[in-house]
Short mmCIF file of C-alpha atoms in Angstrom, two decimals:
data_model
loop_
_atom_site.label_atom_id
_atom_site.label_comp_id
_atom_site.label_asym_id
_atom_site.label_seq_id
_atom_site.Cartn_x
_atom_site.Cartn_y
_atom_site.Cartn_z
CA MET A 13 -7.94 14.44 -25.74
CA PRO A 14 -9.04 17.49 -23.81
CA ASP A 15 -6.76 20.60 -23.72
CA ALA A 16 -5.13 22.02 -20.67
CA LYS A 17 -8.00 24.22 -19.74
CA GLN A 18 -10.51 21.39 -19.95
CA THR A 19 -8.16 19.33 -17.95
CA LEU A 20 -7.72 21.82 -15.04
CA GLU A 21 -11.50 22.30 -15.03
CA GLN A 22 -12.03 18.55 -14.62
CA TYR A 23 -9.72 18.30 -11.86
CA TYR A 24 -9.55 21.48 -10.03
CA PHE A 25 -11.84 20.59 -7.16
CA GLU A 26 -10.14 17.61 -6.55
CA MET A 27 -6.85 19.26 -6.53
CA ARG A 28 -8.07 21.89 -4.14
CA TRP A 29 -9.61 19.38 -1.84
CA ARG A 30 -6.37 17.35 -1.61
CA CYS A 31 -4.60 20.58 -0.53
CA LEU A 32 -6.86 21.44 2.02
CA SER A 33 -7.14 17.85 3.29
CA LEU A 34 -3.19 18.02 3.73
CA ALA A 35 -3.22 21.30 5.43
CA ALA A 36 -5.65 20.30 7.95
CA ASP A 37 -3.73 17.16 8.54
CA LEU A 38 -0.82 19.14 9.39
CA ASP A 39 -2.82 21.38 11.35
CA ARG A 40 -3.94 18.36 13.39
CA VAL A 41 -0.30 17.30 13.99
CA GLU A 42 0.77 20.54 14.79
CA ARG A 43 -2.23 21.25 17.65
CA ALA A 44 -1.75 17.83 19.27
CA GLU A 45 0.82 17.58 22.07
CA GLY A 46 4.46 17.94 21.09
CA GLY A 47 3.30 18.64 17.32
CA ALA A 48 5.42 21.99 17.18
CA ALA A 49 8.47 19.92 17.76
CA LEU A 50 7.61 16.99 15.86
CA LEU A 51 6.82 19.17 12.70
CA GLY A 52 10.51 20.21 12.63
CA ALA A 53 12.17 16.77 13.54
CA ASP A 54 10.27 14.12 11.94
CA PRO A 55 11.72 12.56 8.78
CA ARG A 56 8.39 11.93 7.31
CA LEU A 57 7.18 15.46 7.54
CA ALA A 58 10.38 16.24 6.22
CA LYS A 59 9.64 14.04 2.91
CA LEU A 60 6.34 15.70 2.89
CA ARG A 61 7.81 19.05 2.51
CA GLU A 62 10.38 17.93 0.06
CA ALA A 63 7.53 16.74 -2.11
CA ILE A 64 5.45 19.77 -1.78
CA GLY A 65 8.56 21.54 -3.04
CA VAL A 66 8.82 19.40 -6.24
CA LEU A 67 5.00 19.99 -6.68
CA LEU A 68 5.92 23.77 -7.16
CA LYS A 69 8.72 23.36 -9.78
CA PRO A 70 7.61 23.35 -13.35
CA GLY A 71 7.94 20.08 -15.36
CA PRO A 72 5.80 17.32 -17.08
CA ASP A 73 7.22 14.52 -14.47
CA ARG A 74 6.24 15.80 -11.39
CA ALA A 75 4.56 12.38 -10.25
CA GLU A 76 7.67 10.47 -11.04
CA ARG A 77 9.98 13.22 -8.87
CA VAL A 78 7.27 12.95 -6.06
CA GLN A 79 7.37 9.18 -6.19
CA LEU A 80 11.36 9.51 -5.90
CA VAL A 81 10.96 11.35 -2.95
CA PHE A 82 9.40 8.74 -1.08
CA SER A 83 11.25 5.87 -2.61
CA ASP A 84 13.59 3.96 -0.16
CA LYS A 85 16.95 4.40 -1.27
CA THR A 86 18.46 2.14 1.19
CA PRO A 87 20.84 -0.21 -0.61
CA PRO A 88 19.86 -3.77 -0.61
CA PRO A 89 21.58 -6.39 1.91
CA ALA A 90 24.94 -7.81 0.78
CA ARG A 91 24.30 -11.33 -0.60
CA GLY A 92 26.72 -13.91 1.27
#
């Protein structure tokens, strides 16, 4: 099993690419007509900001916590 440094060596460029890709996507949204207002108002973008916040916090369960951010927490319909 690889150690932490080997793991980082293996995945660093892919991690960097993912960050750059997300930054480029957000830039495209912001540059589009109405983009600046949308960045502050759209609940999907709020979820992305929340997920990014999770990534910045230490802990071994980041993937689970990010998945929970995007999970539908709407209660199921009542059975009748």
